[in-house]
PDB file of C-alpha atoms in Angstrom:
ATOM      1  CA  UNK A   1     119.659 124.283 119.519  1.00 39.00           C
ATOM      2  CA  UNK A   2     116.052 122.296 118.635  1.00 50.00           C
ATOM      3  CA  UNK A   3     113.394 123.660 121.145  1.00 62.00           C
ATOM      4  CA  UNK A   4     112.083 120.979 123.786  1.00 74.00           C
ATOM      5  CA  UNK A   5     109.118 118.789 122.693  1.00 79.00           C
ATOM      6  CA  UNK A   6     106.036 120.150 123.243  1.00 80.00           C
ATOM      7  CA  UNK A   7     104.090 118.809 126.041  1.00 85.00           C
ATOM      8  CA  UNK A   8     101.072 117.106 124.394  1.00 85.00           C
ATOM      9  CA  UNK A   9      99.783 115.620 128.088  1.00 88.00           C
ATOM     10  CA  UNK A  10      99.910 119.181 129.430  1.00 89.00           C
ATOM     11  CA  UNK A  11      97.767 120.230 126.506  1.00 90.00           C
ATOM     12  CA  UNK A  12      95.333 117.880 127.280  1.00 90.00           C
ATOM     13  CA  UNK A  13      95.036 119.018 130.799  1.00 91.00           C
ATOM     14  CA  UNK A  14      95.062 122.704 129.461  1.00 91.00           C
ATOM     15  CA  UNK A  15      92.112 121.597 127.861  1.00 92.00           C
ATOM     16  CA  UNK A  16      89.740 119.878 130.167  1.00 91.00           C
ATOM     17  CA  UNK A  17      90.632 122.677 132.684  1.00 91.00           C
ATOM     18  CA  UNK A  18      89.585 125.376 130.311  1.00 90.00           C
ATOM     19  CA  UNK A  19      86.197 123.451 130.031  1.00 90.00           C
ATOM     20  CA  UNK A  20      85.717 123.237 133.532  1.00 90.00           C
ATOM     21  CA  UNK A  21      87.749 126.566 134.593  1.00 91.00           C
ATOM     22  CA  UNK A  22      88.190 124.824 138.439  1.00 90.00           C
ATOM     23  CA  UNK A  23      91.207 122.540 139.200  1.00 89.00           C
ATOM     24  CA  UNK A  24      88.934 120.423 140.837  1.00 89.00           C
ATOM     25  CA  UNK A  25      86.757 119.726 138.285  1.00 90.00           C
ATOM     26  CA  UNK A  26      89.184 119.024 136.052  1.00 89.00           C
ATOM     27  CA  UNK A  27      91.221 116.739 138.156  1.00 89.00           C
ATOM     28  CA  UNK A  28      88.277 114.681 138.908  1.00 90.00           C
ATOM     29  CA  UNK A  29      88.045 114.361 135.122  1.00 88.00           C
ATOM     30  CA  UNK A  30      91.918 113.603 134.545  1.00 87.00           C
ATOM     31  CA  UNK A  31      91.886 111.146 137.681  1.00 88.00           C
ATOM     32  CA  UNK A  32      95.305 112.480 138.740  1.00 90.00           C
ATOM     33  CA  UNK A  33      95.338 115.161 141.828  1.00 91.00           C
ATOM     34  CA  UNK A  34      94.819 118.899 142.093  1.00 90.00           C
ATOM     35  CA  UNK A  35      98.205 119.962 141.985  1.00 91.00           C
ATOM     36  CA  UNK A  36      99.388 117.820 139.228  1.00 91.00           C
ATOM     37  CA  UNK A  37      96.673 119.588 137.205  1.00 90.00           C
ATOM     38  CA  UNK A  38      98.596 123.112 138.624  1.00 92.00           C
ATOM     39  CA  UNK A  39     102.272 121.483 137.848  1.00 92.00           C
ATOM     40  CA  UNK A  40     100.575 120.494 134.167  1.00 91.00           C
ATOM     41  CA  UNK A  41      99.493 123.920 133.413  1.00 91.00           C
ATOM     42  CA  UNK A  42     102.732 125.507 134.945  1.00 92.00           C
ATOM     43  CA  UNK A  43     104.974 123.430 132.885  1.00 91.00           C
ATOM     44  CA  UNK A  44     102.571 124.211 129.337  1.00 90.00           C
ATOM     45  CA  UNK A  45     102.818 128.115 130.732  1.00 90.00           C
ATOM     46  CA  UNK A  46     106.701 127.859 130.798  1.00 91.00           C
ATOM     47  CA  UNK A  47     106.914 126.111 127.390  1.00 90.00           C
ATOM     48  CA  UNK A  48     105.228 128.918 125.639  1.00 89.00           C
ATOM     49  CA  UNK A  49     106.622 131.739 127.990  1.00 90.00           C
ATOM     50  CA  UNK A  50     102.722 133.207 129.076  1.00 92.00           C
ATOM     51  CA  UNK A  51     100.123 132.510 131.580  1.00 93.00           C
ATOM     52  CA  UNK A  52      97.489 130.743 129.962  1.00 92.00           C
ATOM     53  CA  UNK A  53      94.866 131.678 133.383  1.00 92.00           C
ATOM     54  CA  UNK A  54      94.551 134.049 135.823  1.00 91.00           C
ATOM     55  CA  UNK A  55      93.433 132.738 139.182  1.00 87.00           C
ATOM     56  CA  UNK A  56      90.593 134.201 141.362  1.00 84.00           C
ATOM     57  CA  UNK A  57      88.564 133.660 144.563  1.00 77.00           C
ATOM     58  CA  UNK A  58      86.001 131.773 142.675  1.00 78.00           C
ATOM     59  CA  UNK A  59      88.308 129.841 139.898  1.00 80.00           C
ATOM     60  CA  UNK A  60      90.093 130.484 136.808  1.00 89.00           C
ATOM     61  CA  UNK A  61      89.795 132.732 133.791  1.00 91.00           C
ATOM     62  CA  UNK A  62      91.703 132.244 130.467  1.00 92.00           C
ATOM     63  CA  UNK A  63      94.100 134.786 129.663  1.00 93.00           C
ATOM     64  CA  UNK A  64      93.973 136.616 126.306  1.00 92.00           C
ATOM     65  CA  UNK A  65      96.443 134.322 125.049  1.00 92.00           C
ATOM     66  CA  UNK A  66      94.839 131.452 126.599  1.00 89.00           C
ATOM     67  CA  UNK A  67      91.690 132.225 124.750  1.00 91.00           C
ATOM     68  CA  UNK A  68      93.813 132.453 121.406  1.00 91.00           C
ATOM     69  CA  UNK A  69      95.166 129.196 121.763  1.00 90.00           C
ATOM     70  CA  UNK A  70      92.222 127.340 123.102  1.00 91.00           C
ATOM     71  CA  UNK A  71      90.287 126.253 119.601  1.00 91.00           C
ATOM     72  CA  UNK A  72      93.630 125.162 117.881  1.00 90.00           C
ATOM     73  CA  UNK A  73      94.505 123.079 120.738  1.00 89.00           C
ATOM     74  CA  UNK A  74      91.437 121.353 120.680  1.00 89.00           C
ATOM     75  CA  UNK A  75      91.083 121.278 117.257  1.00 89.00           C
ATOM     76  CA  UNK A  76      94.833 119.784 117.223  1.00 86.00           C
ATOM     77  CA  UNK A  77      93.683 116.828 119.832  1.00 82.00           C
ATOM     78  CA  UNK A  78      90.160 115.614 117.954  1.00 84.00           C
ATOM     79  CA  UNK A  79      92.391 115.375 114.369  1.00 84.00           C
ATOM     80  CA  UNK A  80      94.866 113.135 116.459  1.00 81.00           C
ATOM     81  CA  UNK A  81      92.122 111.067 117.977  1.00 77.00           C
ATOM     82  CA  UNK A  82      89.937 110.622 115.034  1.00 73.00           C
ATOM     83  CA  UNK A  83      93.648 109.930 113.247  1.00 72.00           C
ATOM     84  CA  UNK A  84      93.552 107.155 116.357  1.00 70.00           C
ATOM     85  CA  UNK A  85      90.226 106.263 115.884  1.00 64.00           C
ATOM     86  CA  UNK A  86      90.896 105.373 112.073  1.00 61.00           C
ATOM     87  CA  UNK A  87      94.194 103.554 112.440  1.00 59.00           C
ATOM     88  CA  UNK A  88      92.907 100.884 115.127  1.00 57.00           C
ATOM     89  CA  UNK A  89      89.398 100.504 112.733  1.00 54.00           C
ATOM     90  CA  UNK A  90      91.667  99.592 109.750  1.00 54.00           C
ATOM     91  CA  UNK A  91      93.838  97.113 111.660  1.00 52.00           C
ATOM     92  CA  UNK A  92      91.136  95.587 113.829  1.00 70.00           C
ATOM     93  CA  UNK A  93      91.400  91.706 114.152  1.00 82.00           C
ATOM     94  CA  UNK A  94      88.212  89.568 113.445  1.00 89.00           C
ATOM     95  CA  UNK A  95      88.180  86.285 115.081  1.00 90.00           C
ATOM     96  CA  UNK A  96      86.562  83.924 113.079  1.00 92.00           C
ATOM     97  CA  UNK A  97      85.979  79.879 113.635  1.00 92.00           C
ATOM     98  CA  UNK A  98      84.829  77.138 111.492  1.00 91.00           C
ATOM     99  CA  UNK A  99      84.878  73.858 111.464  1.00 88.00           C
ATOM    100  CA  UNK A 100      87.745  72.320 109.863  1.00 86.00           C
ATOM    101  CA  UNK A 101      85.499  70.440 107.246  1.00 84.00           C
ATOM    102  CA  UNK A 102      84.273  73.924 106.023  1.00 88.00           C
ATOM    103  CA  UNK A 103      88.038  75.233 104.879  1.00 89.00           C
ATOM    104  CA  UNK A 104      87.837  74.139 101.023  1.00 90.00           C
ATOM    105  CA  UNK A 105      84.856  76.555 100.700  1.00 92.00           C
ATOM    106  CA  UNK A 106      86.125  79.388 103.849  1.00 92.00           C
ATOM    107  CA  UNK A 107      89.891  79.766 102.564  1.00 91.00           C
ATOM    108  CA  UNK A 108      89.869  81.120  98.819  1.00 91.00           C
ATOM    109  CA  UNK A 109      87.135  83.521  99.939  1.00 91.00           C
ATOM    110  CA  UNK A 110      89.375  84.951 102.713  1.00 91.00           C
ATOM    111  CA  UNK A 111      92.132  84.971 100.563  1.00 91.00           C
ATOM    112  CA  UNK A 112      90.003  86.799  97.787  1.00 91.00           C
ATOM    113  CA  UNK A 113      88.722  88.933 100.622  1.00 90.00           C
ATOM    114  CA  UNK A 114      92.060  89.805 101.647  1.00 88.00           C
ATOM    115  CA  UNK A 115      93.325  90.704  98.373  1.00 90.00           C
ATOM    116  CA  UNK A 116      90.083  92.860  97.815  1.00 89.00           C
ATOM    117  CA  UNK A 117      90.245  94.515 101.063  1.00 86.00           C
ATOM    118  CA  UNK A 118      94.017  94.060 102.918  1.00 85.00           C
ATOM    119  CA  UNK A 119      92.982  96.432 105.992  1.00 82.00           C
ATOM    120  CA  UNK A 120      90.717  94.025 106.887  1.00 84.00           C
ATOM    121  CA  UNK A 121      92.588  91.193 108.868  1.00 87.00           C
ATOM    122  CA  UNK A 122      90.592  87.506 110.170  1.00 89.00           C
ATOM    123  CA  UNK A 123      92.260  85.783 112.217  1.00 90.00           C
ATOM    124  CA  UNK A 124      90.902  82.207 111.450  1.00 91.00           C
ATOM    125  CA  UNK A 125      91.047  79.162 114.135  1.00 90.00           C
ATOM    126  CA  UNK A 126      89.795  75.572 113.191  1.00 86.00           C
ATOM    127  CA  UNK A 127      87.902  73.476 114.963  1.00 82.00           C
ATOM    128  CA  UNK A 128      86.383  69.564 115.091  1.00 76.00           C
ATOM    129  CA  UNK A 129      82.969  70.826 116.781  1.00 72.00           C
ATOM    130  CA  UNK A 130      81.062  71.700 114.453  1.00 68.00           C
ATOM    131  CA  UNK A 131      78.117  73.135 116.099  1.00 65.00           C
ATOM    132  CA  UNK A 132      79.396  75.402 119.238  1.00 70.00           C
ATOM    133  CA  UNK A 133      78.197  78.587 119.439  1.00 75.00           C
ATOM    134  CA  UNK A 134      80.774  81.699 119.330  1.00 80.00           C
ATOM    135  CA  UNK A 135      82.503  81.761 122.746  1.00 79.00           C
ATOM    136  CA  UNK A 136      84.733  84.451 122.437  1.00 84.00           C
ATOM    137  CA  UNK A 137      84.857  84.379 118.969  1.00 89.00           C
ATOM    138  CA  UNK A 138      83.335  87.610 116.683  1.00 92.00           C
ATOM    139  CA  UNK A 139      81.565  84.931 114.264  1.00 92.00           C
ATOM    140  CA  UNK A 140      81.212  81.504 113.389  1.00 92.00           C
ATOM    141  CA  UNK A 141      80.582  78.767 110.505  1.00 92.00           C
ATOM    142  CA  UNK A 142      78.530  76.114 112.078  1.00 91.00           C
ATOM    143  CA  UNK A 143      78.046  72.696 110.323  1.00 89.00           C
ATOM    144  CA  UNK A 144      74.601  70.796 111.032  1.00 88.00           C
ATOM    145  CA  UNK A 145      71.128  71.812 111.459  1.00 86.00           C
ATOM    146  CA  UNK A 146      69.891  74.820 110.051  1.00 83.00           C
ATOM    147  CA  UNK A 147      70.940  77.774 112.699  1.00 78.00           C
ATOM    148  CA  UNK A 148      67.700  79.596 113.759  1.00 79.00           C
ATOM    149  CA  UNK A 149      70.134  83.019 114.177  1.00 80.00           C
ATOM    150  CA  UNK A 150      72.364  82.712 111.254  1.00 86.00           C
ATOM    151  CA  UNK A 151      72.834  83.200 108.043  1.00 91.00           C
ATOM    152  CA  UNK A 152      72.269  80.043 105.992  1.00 92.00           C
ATOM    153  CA  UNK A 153      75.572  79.735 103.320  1.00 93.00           C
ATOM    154  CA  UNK A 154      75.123  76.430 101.835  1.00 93.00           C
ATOM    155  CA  UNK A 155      73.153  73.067 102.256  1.00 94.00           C
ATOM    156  CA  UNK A 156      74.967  69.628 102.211  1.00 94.00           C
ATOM    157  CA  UNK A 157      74.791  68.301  98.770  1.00 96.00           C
ATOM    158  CA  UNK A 158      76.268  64.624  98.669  1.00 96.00           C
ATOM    159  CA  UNK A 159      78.081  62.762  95.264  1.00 95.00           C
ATOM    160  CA  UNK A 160      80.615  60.497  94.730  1.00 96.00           C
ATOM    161  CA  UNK A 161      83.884  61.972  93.277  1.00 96.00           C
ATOM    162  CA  UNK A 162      87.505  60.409  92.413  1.00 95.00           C
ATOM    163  CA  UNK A 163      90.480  61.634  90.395  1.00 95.00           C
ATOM    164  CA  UNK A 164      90.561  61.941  86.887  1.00 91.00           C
ATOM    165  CA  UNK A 165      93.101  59.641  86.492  1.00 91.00           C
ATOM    166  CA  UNK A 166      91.180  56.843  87.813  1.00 91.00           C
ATOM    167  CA  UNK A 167      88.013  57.391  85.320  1.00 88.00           C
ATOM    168  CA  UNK A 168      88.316  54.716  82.607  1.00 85.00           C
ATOM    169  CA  UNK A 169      87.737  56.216  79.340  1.00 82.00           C
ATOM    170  CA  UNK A 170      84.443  54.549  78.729  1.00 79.00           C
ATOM    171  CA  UNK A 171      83.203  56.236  82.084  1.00 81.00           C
ATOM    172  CA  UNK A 172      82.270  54.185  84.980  1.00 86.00           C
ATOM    173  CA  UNK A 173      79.349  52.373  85.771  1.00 88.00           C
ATOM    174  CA  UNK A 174      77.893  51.790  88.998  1.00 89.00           C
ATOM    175  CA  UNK A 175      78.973  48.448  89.846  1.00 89.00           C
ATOM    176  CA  UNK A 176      82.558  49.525  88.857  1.00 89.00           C
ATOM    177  CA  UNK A 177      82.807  51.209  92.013  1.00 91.00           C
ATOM    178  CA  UNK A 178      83.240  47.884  93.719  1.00 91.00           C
ATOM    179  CA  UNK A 179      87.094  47.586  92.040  1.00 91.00           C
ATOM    180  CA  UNK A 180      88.056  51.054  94.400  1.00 93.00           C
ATOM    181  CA  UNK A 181      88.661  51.896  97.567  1.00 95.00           C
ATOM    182  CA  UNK A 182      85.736  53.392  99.303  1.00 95.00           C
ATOM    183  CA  UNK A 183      87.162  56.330 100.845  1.00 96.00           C
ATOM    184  CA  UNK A 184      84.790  57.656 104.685  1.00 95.00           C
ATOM    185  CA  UNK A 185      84.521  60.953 105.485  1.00 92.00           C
ATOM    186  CA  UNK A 186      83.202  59.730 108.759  1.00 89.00           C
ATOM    187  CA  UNK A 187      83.966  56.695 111.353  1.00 88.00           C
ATOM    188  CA  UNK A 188      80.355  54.993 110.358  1.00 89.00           C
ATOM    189  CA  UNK A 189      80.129  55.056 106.872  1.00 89.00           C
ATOM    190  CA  UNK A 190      76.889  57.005 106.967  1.00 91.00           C
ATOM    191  CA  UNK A 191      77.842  59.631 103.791  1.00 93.00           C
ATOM    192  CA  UNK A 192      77.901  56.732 101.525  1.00 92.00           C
ATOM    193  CA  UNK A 193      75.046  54.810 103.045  1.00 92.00           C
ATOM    194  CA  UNK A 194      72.769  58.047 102.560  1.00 92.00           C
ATOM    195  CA  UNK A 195      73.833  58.487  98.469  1.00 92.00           C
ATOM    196  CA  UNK A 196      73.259  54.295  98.570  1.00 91.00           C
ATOM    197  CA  UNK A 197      69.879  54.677  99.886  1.00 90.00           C
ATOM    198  CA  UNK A 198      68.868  57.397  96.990  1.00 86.00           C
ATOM    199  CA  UNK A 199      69.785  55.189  94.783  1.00 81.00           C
ATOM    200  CA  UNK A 200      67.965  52.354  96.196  1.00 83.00           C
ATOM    201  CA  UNK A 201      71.068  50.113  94.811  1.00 80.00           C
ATOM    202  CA  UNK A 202      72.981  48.517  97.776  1.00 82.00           C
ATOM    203  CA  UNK A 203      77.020  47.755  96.814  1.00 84.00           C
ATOM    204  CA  UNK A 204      79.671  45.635  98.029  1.00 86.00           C
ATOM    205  CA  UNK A 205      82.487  47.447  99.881  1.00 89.00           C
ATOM    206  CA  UNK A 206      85.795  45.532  99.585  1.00 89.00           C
ATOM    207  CA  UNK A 207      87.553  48.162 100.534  1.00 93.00           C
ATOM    208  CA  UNK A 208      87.528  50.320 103.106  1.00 94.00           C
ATOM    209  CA  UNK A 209      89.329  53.748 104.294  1.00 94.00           C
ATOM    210  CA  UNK A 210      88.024  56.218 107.056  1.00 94.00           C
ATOM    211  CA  UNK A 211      88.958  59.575 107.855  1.00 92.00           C
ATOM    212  CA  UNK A 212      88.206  62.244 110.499  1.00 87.00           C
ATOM    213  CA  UNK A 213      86.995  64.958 108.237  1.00 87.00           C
ATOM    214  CA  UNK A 214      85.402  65.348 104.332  1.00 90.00           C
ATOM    215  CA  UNK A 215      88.722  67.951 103.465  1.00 90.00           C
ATOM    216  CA  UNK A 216      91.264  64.933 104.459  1.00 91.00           C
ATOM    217  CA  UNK A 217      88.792  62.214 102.451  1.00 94.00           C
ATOM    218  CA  UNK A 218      88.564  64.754  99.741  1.00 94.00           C
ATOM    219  CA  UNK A 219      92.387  65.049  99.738  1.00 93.00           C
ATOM    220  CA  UNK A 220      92.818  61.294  99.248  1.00 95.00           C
ATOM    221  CA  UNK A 221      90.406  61.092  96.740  1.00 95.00           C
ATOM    222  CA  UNK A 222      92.451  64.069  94.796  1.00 95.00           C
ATOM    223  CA  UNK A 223      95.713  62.085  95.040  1.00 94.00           C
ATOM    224  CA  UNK A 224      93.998  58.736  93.348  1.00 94.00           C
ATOM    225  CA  UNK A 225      93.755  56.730  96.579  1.00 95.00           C
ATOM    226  CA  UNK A 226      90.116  55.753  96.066  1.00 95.00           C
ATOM    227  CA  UNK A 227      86.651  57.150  95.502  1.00 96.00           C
ATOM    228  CA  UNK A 228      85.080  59.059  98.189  1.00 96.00           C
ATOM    229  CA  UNK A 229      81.884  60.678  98.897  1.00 96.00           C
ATOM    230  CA  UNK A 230      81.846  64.547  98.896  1.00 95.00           C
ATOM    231  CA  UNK A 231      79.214  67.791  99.276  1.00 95.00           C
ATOM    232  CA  UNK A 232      79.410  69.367  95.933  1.00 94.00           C
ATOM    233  CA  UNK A 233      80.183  72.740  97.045  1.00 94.00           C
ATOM    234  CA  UNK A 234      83.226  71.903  99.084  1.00 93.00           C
ATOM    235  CA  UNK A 235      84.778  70.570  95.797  1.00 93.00           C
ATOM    236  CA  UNK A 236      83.690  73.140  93.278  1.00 92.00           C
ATOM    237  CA  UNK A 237      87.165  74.421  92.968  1.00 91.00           C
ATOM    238  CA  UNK A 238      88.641  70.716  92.480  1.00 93.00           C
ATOM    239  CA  UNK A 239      85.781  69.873  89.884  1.00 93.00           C
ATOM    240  CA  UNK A 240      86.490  73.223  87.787  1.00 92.00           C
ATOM    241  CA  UNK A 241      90.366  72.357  87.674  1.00 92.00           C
ATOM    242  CA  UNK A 242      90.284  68.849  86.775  1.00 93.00           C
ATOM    243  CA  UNK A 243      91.451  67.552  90.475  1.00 93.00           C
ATOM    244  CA  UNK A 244      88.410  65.754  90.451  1.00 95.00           C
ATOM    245  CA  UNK A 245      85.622  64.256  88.414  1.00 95.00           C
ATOM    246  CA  UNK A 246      81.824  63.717  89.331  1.00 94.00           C
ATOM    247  CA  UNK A 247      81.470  60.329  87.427  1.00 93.00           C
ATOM    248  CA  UNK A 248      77.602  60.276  88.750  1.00 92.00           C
ATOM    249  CA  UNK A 249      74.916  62.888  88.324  1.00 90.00           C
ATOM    250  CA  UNK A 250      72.824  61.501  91.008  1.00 91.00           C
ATOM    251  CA  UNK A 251      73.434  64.011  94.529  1.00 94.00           C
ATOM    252  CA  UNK A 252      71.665  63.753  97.430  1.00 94.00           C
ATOM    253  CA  UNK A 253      71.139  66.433 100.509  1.00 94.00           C
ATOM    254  CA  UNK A 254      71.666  65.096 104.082  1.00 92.00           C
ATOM    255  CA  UNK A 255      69.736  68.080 105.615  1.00 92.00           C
ATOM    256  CA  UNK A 256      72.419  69.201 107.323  1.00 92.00           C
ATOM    257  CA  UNK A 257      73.370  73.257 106.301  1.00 93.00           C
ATOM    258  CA  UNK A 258      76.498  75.493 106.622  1.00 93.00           C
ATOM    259  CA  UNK A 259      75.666  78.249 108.710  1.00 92.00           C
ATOM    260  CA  UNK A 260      77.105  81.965 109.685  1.00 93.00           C
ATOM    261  CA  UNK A 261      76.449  83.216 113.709  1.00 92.00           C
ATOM    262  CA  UNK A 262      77.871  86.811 114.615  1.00 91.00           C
ATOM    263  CA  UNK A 263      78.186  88.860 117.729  1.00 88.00           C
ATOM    264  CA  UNK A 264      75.497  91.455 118.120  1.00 87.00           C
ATOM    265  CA  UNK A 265      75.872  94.561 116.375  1.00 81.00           C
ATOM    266  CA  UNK A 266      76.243  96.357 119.811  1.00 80.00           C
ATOM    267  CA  UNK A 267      78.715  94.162 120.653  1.00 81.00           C
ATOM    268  CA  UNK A 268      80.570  93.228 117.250  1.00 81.00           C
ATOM    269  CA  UNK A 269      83.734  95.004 116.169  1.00 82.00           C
ATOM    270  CA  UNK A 270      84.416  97.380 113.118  1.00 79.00           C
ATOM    271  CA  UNK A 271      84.032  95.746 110.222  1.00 85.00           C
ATOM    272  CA  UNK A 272      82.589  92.631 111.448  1.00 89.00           C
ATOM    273  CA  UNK A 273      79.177  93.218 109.531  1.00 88.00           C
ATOM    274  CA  UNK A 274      81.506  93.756 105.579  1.00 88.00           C
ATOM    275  CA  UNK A 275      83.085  90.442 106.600  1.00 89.00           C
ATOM    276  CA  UNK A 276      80.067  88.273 107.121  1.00 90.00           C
ATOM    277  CA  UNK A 277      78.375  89.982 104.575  1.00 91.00           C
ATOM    278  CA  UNK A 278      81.824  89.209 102.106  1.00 89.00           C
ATOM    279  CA  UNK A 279      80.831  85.355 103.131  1.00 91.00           C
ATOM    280  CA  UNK A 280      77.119  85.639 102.643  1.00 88.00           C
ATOM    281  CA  UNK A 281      77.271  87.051  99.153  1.00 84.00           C
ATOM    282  CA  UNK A 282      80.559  84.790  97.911  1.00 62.00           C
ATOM    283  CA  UNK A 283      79.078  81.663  95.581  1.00 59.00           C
TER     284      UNK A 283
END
């Protein structure tokens, strides 16, 4: 016949009352009355088959027995909690937010991150504002001007890309961009205006698309539905695989930066400081 479980919570209480040798004491600690504490003990006592304290006028003392068992109990109940202690570190959310403009650069690096280090899990939310601050997020990618108390990850570099497939073969001079459509990233045109005013070379717009964000202009542009205007980091990936082609060498920054905000370290999670430091480091 198997022998009855063994009564971890009674343990504990054995514990804190052999620290404190008073039931009082140690039912203040335990938050639970003085005779649960005594019912505790009694029911630990008849599990083993020994008094584990003798009772006097002015408290408790620990039996021989009581003594014995005293170090391997506690020694038993800091494994478990540092056991505890590890488990939730490894599978400890992050929340993270960034604007939704930001995920062509922010979503092969958690992915690579993830591969590199799968305890580590991000939980990732998208957003159109681009320059909150963290509200009950752990960090934050903020889009605009340069963020006093972040980390600076990349400044807005402006060009005009298109698909491959749309690139004659003798390449493409600048009036030829008048036979496309000009693809927005934004309601007012002001991407293209900015790379038109570096130029000093003003261009006829026939026609004209406009999109919410750069990732859904970019994603036009990929599928041959015009030129658009992009920052040359979000597209790295799409340049290096032949999605898209830079037909112009001429770039042009708007000042606006990609930025990284955290919690502070008192108040960050585990692992929140390898994550943005993952980001930081990633080209």
């Amino acid at each position: 016949m198997p022998r009855r479980p063994l009564p971890l919570n009674a343990i504990h209480t054995f514990i804190v009352t052999a620290r404190h040798l008073n039931l009082t004491h140690a039912a203040r600690e335990l938050c639970i009355t003085q005779g649960a504490v005594s019912r505790k003990i009694a029911a630990l006592e008849n599990w083993l088959g020994f008094p584990l304290f003798e009772r006097h006028a002015r408290g408790l003392r620990l039996t021989v027995q009581g003594s014995s068992l005293l170090p391997s109990f506690k020694s038993g109940f800091e494994q478990i909690a540092q056991a505890a202690e590890q488990a939730s570190t490894r599978h400890t959310t992050l929340r993270l937010k960034a604007p939704t403009c930001a995920m062509r650069w922010l979503v092969p690096r958690l992915v690579a991150l993830e591969q590199a280090r799968p305890e580590l899990h991000v939980a990732l939310t998208t957003t159109v504002d681009h320059g909150s601050g963290l509200g009950h997020f752990d960090a934050a990618i903020l889009y605009g001007a340069p963020s006093v108390a972040g980390y600076r990850l990349f400044d807005e570099v402006l060009t005009p890309v298109m698909a491959a497939s749309l690139l004659p073969a003798g390449g493409l001079s600048f009036e030829d961009l008048t036979r496309f459509t000009f693809l927005h990233p934004t309601a007012d045109g002001r991407d293209w205006a900015l790379w038109l005013a570096g130029r000093r070379q003003a261009l006829m717009m026939k026609r004209n698309q406009h999109f919410d964000t750069m990732d859904l202009a970019i994603g036009a542009a990929i599928q041959g539905f015009g030129v658009t205007i992009a920052d040359i980091t979000l597209i790295q990936s799409d340049l290096a695989m032949g999605r898209l082609v830079a037909p112009f060498r001429e770039t042009v920054k708007t000042g606006a930066v990609y930025s990284l905000i955290q919690r502070p370290e008192e108040e960050a999670p585990p692992q929140l400081a390898e994550v943005v430091a993952w980001l930081c480091q990633q080209p």
